XYZ file of C-alpha atoms in Angstrom:
607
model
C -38.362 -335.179 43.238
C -36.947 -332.349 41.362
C -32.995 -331.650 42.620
C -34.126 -327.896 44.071
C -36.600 -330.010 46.434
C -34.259 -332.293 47.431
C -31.714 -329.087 48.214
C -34.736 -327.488 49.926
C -35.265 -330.138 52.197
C -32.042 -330.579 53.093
C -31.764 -327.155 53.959
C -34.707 -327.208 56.208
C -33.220 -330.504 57.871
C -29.968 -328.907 58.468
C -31.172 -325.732 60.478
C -32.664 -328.602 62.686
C -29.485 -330.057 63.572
C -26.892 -328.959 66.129
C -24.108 -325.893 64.996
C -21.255 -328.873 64.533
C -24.130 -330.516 62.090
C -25.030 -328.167 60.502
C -21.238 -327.309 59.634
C -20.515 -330.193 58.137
C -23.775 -329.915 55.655
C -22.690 -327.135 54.797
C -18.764 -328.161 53.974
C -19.954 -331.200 52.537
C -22.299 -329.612 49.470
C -19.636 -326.491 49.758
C -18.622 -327.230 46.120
C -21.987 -327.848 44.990
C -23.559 -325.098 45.955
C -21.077 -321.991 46.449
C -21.975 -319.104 43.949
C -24.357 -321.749 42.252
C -27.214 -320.686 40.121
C -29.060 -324.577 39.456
C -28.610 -325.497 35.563
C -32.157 -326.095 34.567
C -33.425 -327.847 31.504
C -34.053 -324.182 29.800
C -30.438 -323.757 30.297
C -30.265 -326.029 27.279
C -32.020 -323.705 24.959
C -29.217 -320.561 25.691
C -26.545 -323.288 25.050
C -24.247 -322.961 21.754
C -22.688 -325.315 19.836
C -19.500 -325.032 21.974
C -21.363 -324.909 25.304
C -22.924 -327.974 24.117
C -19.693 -329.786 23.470
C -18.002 -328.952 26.660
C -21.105 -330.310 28.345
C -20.882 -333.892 26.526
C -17.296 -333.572 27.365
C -17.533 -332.658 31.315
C -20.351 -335.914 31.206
C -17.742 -338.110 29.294
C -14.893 -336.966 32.191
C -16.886 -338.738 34.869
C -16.404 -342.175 32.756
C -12.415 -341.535 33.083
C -10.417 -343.092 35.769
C -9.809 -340.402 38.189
C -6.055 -340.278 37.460
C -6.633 -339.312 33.491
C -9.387 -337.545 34.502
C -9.345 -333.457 33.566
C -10.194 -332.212 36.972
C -9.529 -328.932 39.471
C -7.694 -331.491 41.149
C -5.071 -332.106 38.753
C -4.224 -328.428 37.758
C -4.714 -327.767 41.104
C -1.269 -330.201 41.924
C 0.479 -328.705 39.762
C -0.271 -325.447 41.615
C 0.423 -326.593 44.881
C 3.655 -328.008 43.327
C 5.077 -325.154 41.613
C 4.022 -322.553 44.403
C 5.927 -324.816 47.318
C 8.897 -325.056 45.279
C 9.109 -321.622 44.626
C 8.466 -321.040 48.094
C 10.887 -323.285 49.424
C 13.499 -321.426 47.874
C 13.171 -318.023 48.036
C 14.183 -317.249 51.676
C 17.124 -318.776 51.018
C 17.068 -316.868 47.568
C 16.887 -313.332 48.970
C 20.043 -314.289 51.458
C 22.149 -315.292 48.920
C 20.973 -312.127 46.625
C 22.219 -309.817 49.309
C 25.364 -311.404 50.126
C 26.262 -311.698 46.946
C 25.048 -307.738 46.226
C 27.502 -306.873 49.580
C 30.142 -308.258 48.063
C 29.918 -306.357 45.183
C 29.875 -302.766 46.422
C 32.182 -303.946 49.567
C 34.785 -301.553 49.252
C 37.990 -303.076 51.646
C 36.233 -306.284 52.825
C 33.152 -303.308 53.844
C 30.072 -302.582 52.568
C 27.216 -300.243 52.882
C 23.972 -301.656 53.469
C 21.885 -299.401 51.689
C 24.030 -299.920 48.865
C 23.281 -303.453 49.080
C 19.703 -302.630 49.196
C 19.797 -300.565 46.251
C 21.578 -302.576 44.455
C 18.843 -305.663 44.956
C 16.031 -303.358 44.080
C 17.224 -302.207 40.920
C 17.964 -305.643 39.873
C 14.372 -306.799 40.769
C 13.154 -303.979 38.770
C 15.063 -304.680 35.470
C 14.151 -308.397 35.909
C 10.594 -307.862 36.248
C 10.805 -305.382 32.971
C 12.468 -308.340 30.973
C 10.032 -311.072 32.542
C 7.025 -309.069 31.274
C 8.520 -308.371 28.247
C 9.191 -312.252 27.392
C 5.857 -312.940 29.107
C 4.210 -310.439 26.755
C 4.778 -311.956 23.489
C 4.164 -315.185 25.177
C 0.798 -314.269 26.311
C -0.362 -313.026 23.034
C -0.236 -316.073 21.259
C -0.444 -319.249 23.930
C -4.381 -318.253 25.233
C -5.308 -318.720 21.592
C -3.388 -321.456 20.473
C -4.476 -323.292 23.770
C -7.726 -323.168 22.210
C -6.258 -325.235 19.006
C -3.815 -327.594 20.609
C -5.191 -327.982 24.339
C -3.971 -326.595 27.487
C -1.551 -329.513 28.523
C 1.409 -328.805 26.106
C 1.828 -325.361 27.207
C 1.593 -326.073 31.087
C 4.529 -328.698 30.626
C 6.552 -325.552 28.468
C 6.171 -322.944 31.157
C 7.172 -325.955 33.639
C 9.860 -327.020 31.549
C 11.402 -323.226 31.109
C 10.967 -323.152 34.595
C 13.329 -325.794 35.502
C 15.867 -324.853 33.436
C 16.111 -321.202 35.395
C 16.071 -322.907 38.087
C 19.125 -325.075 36.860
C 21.329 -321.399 35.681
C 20.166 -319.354 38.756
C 21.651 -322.588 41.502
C 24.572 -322.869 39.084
C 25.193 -318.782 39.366
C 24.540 -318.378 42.592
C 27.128 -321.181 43.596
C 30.050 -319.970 41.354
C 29.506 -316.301 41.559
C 31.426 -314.034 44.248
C 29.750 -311.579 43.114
C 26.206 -310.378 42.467
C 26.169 -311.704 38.874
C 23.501 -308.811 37.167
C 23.243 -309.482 33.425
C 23.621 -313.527 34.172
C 20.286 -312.988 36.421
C 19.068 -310.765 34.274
C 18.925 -313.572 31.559
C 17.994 -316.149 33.168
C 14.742 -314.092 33.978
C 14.024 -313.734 30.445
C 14.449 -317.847 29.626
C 11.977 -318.567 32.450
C 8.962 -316.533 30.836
C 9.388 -317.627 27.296
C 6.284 -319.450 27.197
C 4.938 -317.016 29.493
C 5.290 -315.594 32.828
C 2.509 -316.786 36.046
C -0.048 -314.267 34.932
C 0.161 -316.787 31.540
C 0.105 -320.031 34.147
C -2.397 -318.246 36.156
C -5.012 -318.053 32.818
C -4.121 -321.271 31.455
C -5.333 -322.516 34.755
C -8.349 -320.703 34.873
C -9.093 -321.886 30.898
C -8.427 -325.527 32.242
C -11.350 -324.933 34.957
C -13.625 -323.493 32.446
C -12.703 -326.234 30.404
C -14.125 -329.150 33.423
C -16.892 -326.940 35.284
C -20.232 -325.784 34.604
C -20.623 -322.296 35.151
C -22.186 -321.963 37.950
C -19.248 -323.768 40.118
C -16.626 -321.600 38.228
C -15.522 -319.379 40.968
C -15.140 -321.235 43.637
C -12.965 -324.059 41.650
C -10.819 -321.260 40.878
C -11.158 -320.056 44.109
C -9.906 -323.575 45.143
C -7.280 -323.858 42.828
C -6.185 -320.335 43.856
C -5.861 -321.640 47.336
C -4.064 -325.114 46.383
C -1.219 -322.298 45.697
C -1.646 -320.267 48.723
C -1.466 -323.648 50.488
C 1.543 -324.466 48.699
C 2.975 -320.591 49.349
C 2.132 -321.734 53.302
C 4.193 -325.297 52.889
C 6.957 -323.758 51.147
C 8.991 -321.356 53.864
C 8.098 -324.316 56.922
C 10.268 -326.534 54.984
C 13.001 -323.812 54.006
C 12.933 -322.940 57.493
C 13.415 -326.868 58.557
C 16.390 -327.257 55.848
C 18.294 -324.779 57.482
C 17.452 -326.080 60.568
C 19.604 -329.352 59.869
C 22.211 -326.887 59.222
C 22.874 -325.025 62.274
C 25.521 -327.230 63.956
C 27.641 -325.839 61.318
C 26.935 -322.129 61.773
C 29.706 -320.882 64.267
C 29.885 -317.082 63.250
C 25.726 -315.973 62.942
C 23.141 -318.083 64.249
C 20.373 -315.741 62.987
C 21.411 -314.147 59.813
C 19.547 -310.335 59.601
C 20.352 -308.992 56.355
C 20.556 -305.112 57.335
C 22.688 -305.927 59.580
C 25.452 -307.136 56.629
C 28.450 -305.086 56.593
C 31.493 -307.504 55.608
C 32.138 -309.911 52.405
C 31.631 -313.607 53.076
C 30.981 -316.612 50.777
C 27.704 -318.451 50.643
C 26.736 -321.270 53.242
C 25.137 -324.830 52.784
C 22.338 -324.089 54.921
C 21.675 -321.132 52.293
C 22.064 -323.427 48.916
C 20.444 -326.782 50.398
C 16.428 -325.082 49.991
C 17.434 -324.518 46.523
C 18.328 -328.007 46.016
C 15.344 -328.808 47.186
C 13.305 -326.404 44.947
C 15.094 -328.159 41.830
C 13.876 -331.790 42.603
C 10.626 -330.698 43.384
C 10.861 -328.635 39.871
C 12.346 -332.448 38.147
C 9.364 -333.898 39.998
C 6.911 -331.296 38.499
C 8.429 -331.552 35.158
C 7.489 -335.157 35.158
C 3.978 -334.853 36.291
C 3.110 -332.021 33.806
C 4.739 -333.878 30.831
C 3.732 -337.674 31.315
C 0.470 -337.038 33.415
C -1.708 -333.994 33.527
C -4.459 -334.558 31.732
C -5.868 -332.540 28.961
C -8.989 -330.914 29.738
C -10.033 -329.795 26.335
C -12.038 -332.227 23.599
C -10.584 -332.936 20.285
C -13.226 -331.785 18.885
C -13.054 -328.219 20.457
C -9.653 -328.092 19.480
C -10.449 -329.025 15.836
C -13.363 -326.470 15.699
C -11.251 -323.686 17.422
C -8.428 -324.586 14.682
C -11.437 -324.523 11.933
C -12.244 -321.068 13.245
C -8.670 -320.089 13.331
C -8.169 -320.821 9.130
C -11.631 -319.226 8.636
C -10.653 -315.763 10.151
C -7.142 -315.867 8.561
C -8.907 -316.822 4.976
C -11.459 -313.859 5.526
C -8.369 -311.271 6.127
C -7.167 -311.622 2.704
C -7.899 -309.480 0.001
C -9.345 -310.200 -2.881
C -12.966 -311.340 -4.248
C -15.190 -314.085 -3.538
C -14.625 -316.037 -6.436
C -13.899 -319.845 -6.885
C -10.071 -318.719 -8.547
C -9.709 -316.198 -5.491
C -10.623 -318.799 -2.776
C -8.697 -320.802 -4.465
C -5.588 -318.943 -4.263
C -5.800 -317.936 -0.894
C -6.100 -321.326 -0.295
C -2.771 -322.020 -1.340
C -1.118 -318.776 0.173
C -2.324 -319.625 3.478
C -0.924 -323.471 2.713
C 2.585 -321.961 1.445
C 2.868 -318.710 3.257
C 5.250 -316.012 2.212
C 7.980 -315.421 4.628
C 6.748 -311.769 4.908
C 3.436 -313.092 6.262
C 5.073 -315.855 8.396
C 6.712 -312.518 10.161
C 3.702 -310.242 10.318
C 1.811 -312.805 11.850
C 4.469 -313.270 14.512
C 4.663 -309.848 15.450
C 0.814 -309.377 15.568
C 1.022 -310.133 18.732
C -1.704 -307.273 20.402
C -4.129 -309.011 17.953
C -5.947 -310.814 21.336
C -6.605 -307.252 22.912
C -9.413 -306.345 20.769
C -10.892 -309.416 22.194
C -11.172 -307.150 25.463
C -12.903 -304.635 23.679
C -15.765 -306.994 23.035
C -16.148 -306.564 19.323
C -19.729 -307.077 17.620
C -18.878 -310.308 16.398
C -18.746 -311.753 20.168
C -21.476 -310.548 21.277
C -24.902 -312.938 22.075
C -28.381 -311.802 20.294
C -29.713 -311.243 24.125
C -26.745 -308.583 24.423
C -26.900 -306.924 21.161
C -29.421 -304.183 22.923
C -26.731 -303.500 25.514
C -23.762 -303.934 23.897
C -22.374 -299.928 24.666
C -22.835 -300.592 28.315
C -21.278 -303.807 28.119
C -18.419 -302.719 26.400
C -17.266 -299.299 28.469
C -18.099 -302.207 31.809
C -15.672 -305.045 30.222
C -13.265 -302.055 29.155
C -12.955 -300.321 32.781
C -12.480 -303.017 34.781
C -10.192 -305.146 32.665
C -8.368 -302.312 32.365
C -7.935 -301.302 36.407
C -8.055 -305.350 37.261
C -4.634 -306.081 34.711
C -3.595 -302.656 36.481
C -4.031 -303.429 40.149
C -2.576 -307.232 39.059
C 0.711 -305.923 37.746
C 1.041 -303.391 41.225
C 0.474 -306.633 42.971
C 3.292 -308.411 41.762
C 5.786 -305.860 42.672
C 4.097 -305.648 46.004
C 5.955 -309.371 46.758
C 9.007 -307.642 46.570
C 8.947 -304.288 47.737
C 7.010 -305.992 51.493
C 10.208 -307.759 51.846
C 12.718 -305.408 51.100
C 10.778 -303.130 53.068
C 10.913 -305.267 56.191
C 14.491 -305.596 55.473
C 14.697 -301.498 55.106
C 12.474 -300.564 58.592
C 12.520 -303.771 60.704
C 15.623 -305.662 59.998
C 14.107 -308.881 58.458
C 16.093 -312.204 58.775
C 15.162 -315.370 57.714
C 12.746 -316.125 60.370
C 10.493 -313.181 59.359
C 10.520 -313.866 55.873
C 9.377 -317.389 56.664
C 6.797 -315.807 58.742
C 5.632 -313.504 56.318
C 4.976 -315.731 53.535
C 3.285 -318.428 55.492
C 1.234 -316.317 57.407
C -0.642 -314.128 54.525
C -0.923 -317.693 52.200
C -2.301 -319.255 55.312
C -5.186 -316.632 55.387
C -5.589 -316.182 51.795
C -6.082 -320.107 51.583
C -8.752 -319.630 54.356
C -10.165 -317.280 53.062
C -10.844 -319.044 49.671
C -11.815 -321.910 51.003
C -14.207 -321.026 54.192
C -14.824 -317.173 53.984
C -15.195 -317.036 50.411
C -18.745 -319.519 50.642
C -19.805 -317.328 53.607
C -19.570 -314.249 51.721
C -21.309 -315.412 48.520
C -23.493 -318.404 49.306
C -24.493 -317.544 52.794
C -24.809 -313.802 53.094
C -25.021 -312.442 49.472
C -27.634 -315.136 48.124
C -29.469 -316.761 51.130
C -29.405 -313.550 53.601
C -29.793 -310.540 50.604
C -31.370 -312.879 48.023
C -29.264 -311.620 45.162
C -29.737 -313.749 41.505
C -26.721 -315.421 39.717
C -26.659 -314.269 36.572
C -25.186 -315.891 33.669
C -25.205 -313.485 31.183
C -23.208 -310.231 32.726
C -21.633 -309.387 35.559
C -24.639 -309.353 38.611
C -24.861 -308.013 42.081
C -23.022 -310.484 43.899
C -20.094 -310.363 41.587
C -20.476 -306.445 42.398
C -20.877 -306.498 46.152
C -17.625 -309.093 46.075
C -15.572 -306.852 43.936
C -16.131 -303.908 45.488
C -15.841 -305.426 49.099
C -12.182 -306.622 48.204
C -11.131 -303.308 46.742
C -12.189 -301.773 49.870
C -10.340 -304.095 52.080
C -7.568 -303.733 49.503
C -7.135 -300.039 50.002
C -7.569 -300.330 54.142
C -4.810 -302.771 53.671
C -2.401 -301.349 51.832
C -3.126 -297.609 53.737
C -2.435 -299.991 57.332
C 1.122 -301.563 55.623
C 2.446 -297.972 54.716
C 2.011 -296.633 58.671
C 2.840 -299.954 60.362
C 5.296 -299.478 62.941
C 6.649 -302.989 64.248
C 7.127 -306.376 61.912
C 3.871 -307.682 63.466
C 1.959 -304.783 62.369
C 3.016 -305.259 58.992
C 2.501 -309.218 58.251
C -0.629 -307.809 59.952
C -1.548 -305.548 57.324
C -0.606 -307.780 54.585
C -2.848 -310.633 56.059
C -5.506 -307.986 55.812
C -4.881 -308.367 51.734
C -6.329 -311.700 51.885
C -9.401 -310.639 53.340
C -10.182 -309.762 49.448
C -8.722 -312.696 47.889
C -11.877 -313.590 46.261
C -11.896 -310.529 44.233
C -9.825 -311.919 41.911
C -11.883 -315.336 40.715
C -14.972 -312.994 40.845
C -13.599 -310.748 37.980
C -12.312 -312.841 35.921
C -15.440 -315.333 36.084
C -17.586 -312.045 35.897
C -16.002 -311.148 32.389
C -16.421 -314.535 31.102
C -20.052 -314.304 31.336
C -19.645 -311.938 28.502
C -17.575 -314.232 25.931
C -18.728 -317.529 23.880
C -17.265 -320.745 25.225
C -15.153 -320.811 21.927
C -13.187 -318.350 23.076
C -12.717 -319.189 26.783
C -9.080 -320.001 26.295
C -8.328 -316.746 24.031
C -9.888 -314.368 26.206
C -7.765 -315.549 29.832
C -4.690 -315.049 26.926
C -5.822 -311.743 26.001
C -5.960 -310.811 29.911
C -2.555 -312.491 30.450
C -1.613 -310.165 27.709
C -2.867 -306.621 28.821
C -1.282 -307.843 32.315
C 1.567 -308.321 30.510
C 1.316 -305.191 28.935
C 0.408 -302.715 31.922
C 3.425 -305.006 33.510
C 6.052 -303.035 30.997
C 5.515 -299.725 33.264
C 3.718 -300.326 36.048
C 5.671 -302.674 38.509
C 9.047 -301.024 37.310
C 7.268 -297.232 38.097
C 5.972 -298.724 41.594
C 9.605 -299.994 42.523
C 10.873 -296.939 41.413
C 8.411 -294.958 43.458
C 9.526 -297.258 46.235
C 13.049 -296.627 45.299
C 12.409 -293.223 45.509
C 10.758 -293.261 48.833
C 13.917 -295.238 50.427
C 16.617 -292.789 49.007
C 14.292 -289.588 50.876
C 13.041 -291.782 54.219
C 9.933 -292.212 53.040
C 9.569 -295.845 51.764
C 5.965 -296.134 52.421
C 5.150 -294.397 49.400
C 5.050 -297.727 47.611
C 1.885 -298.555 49.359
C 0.747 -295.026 49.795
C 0.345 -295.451 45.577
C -0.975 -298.944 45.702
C -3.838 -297.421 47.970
C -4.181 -294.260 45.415
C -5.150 -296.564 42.052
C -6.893 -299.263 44.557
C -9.101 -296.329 45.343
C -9.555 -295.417 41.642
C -11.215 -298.802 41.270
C -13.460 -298.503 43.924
C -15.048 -295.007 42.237
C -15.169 -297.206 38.802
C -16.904 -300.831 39.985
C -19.513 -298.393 41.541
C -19.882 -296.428 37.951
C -20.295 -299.937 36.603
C -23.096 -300.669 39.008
C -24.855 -297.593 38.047
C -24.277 -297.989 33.763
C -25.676 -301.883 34.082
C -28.521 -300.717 36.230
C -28.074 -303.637 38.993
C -30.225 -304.386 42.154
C -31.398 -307.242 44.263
C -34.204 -307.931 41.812
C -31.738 -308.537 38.761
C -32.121 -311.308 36.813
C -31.551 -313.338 33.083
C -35.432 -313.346 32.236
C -35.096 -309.822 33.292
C -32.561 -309.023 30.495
C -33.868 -310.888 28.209
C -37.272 -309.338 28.027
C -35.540 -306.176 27.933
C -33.961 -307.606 24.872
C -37.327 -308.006 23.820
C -38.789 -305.020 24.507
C -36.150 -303.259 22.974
C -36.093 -304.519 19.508
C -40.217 -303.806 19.437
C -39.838 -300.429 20.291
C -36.827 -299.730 17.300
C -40.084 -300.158 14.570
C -42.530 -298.343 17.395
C -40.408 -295.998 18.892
C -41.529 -296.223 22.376
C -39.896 -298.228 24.460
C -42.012 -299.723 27.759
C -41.530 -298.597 31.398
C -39.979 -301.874 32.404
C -37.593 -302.474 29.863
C -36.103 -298.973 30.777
C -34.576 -300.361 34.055
């Protein structure tokens, strides 16, 4: 019995079976089936070389005790690690950073609160501009050299740079009196030199690729994704407990509300015990990433990616094809000139023109299509890194704006950050299936494609950019602190908008370059990350200094919107229905390259 019988059946058996059942079918063959197009044996004939490796090597994974064994599970630790440590202490984090801000405009033991605020907000926004700018020349390199040298080494880097921040920001923030601005500043810049979380964030989803067959691709990043939201969730219920072992001790402010600070006053254990905390975890994490993560990708991807790597550099040179000349750049690339050494290093927007889906990527099937496919894998990179770098300055601004309007303490931080990872993990996890396995495929009967982006990737994207903009339009008229962590929880309505694109793009690339192309998107976010957090906090800024803060979101909503207008364009140029399919493209393919000697192309290849 073929395996789509054996689904069918259970299927039918299941809508048999009582609601609790009939739940737990479903949860049980969750991973198995969500956003799941069956591999058949044709599937074989489409594969590459590459494709073909990274099946043997998925098949030779199962053979591996489960503790070496390259898995979502393992990256998806380290996730849930790094998100609840960073969790853990930023509550206590954003205390300490506006004490320590009071003290320094206090003018006679006094200080202005709005100074304090301002103060905080212009030191997020240079940090962020020097964390992108680290992260960028990061980015441009690590995606492809994870491709040579495997993902593992670079996941223990940005872990290792990690803890050492973490070491110089405790040490600063228990020996300063005041807010210490370059010191921070610096610090910021040592944490992203092997990349910022937009470069942790790709390497991650390159590890996936790396261990899943296409057709479970989104929703293992979908579950990794939420192994971090869980961790997010985790993170401020333990802060919160810390403190809470504290407050015998507190005899002048048993509920701390940051608006509310007027007066110089030295930092309190309760405040630096999270952060203690967060560097163990960090030790702990260090440890794992080093000594135990496994490596997802083959040796003998790596040596073929490095192969391709020496071929593409040899081809660059000048020069002619003869046996002296090959010869010669043979020993130039060997014994590189220092000049070269230094253009090389400062190629680093080299990856973008991956993004622009150059002819030499591109599949025979595609080559008829390959305008359309380029202006669809142009516009919505270019609006996804977009809405991705407003998005992490939206972390920010929704707490200092709860400080601004509501008077935020501790409490409602806390609140704030478990609630909306709660839901996004949720979300992932249960409403994510629903929404793609359920209603798009069962209920509308939409296709998986393989090849391009297909109408449940479009119906998913353009669902979360709706919610997105409904969201962020509900956060910049909320009018109590409820209404807000409301609004933000409305974010993760779309949170799988975000594994959607990026597994929608890949669909588009070679295997070979799976790894290169999440660097080249780590890049451009990187990139668009040089202006367009720092312009949103400044627009935010801007908004506190007239009354109006909530034009922050107002502008969030505005490009959000943009998108919306743009996946719909993208619909229209790639000429997607319910009835889209592979075969469908590729006897378009067909049809098309008879008609270039005939000149007449046939009704149904003109869909």
């Amino acid at each position: 019995m073929s395996r789509e019988e054996e689904n069918h059946q259970d299927a039918q058996a299941a809508e048999t079976q009582p609601l609790s059942n009939n739940t737990d079918a479903v949860l049980g063959h969750a991973a198995e089936e969500v956003y799941g197009a069956l591999i058949d044996e044709s599937d074989e004939e489409d594969m590459d070389e590459d494709a073909i490796w990274l099946r043997e090597q998925r098949d030779l994974n199962k053979s591996i005790h489960w503790l070496k064994r390259p898995s979502v599970l393992s990256i998806s630790f380290a996730l849930f690690l790094t998100a609840m440590a960073l969790t853990i202490g930023e509550p206590a984090r954003q205390l300490i950073t506006y004490q320590l801000s009071c003290n320094s405009v206090a003018r006679n033991g006094m200080c202005d609160p709005v100074a304090s605020q301002l103060l905080v907000s212009t030191v997020t926004q240079y940090s962020s501009f020097v964390a992108t700018v680290f992260a960028l020349l990061a980015s441009s390199k690590i995606g492809e050299l994870s491709d040579q040298y495997g993902r593992q080494p670079f996941f223990a880097l940005f872990i290792s740079a990690n803890l050492l921040h973490k070491f110089i920001n405790y040490s600063l923030y228990t020996h300063s009196k005041t807010l210490p601005f370059a010191s921070l500043i610096a610090s910021t810049a040592l944490a992203n030199v092997f990349g910022g979380m937009s470069t942790f964030i790709a390497l991650m989803q390159a590890y996936i690729s790396d261990v899943c067959e296409p057709h479970q691709r989104i929703y293992q990043m979908g579950l990794a994704i939420a192994s971090l939201n869980i961790g997010q969730a985790i993170g401020p219920i333990i802060s919160t407990f810390i403190s809470a072992q504290f407050k015998n001790q507190i005899t002048d402010m048993p509920h701390f509300h940051v608006a509310a600070l007027t007066t110089e006053g030295e930092i309190k254990r309760k405040d630096i015990a999270p952060l203690q905390v967060e560097l163990a975890i960090f030790i702990l994490l260090t440890i794992y990433s080093v000594f135990i993560l496994p490596e997802s990708r083959s040796d003998k991807a790596q040596t073929k990616s490095r192969s391709n790597s020496v071929s593409s550099r040899l081809s660059g040179t000048s020069g002619n094809s003869g046996r002296g000349d090959a010869f010669a750049q043979l020993q130039a690339l060997e014994q590189p000139t220092l000049a070269a050494r230094a253009g090389r290093l400062l190629n680093v927007f080299r990856p973008l023109l991956l993004l622009t889906y150059p002819s030499s990527v591109v599949s025979s099937n595609n080559k008829p299509r390959e305008g359309k496919y380029r202006f669809v894998i142009v516009s919505t990179i270019l609006l996804s890194g977009t809405i991705a770098s407003m998005a992490s300055a939206l972390g920010g601004m929704i707490i200092q704006y709860g400080i601004f309007r509501f008077d935020w303490g501790t409490d409602e931080i806390s609140y704030t950050l478990t609630i909306f990872s709660t839901s996004m993990c949720l979300m992932l996890i249960v409403g994510s299936p629903i929404i793609t396995h359920t209603i798009l495929r069962k209920w509308c009967g939409f296709t998986v494609m393989k090849r391009q982006l297909d109408m449940i990737d479009f119906c998913v994207i353009l669902y979360a950019r709706i919610v997105d903009v409904i969201a962020f339009v509900a956060m910049a008229y909320a009018n109590s602190t409820w209404q807000l962590i409301g609004s933000l929880s409305l974010v993760s309505l779309g949170a799988p908008g975000g594994p959607t694109v990026a597994s929608a793009l890949l669909k588009f690339f070679p295997p070979s370059k799976v790894g290169e192309f999440f660097g080249a998107m780590s890049l451009l976010e990187n990139l668009i990350g040089l202006v367009v957090p720092f312009g949103t906090l400044q627009v935010f800024k801007y908004g506190m200094s007239i009354g109006a803060p909530q034009l922050g979101f107002l502008l969030l909503a505005f490009v959000t919107f943009v998108s919306v207008i743009v996946i719909i364009i993208v619909k229209r140029v790639l000429g997607l229905n319910r009835y889209s399919t592979d075969d469908n493209l590729v006897r378009s393919s067909s049809f098309v390259s008879l008609a270039s000697s005939s000149g007449s192309v046939p009704p149904e290849a003109q869909s």
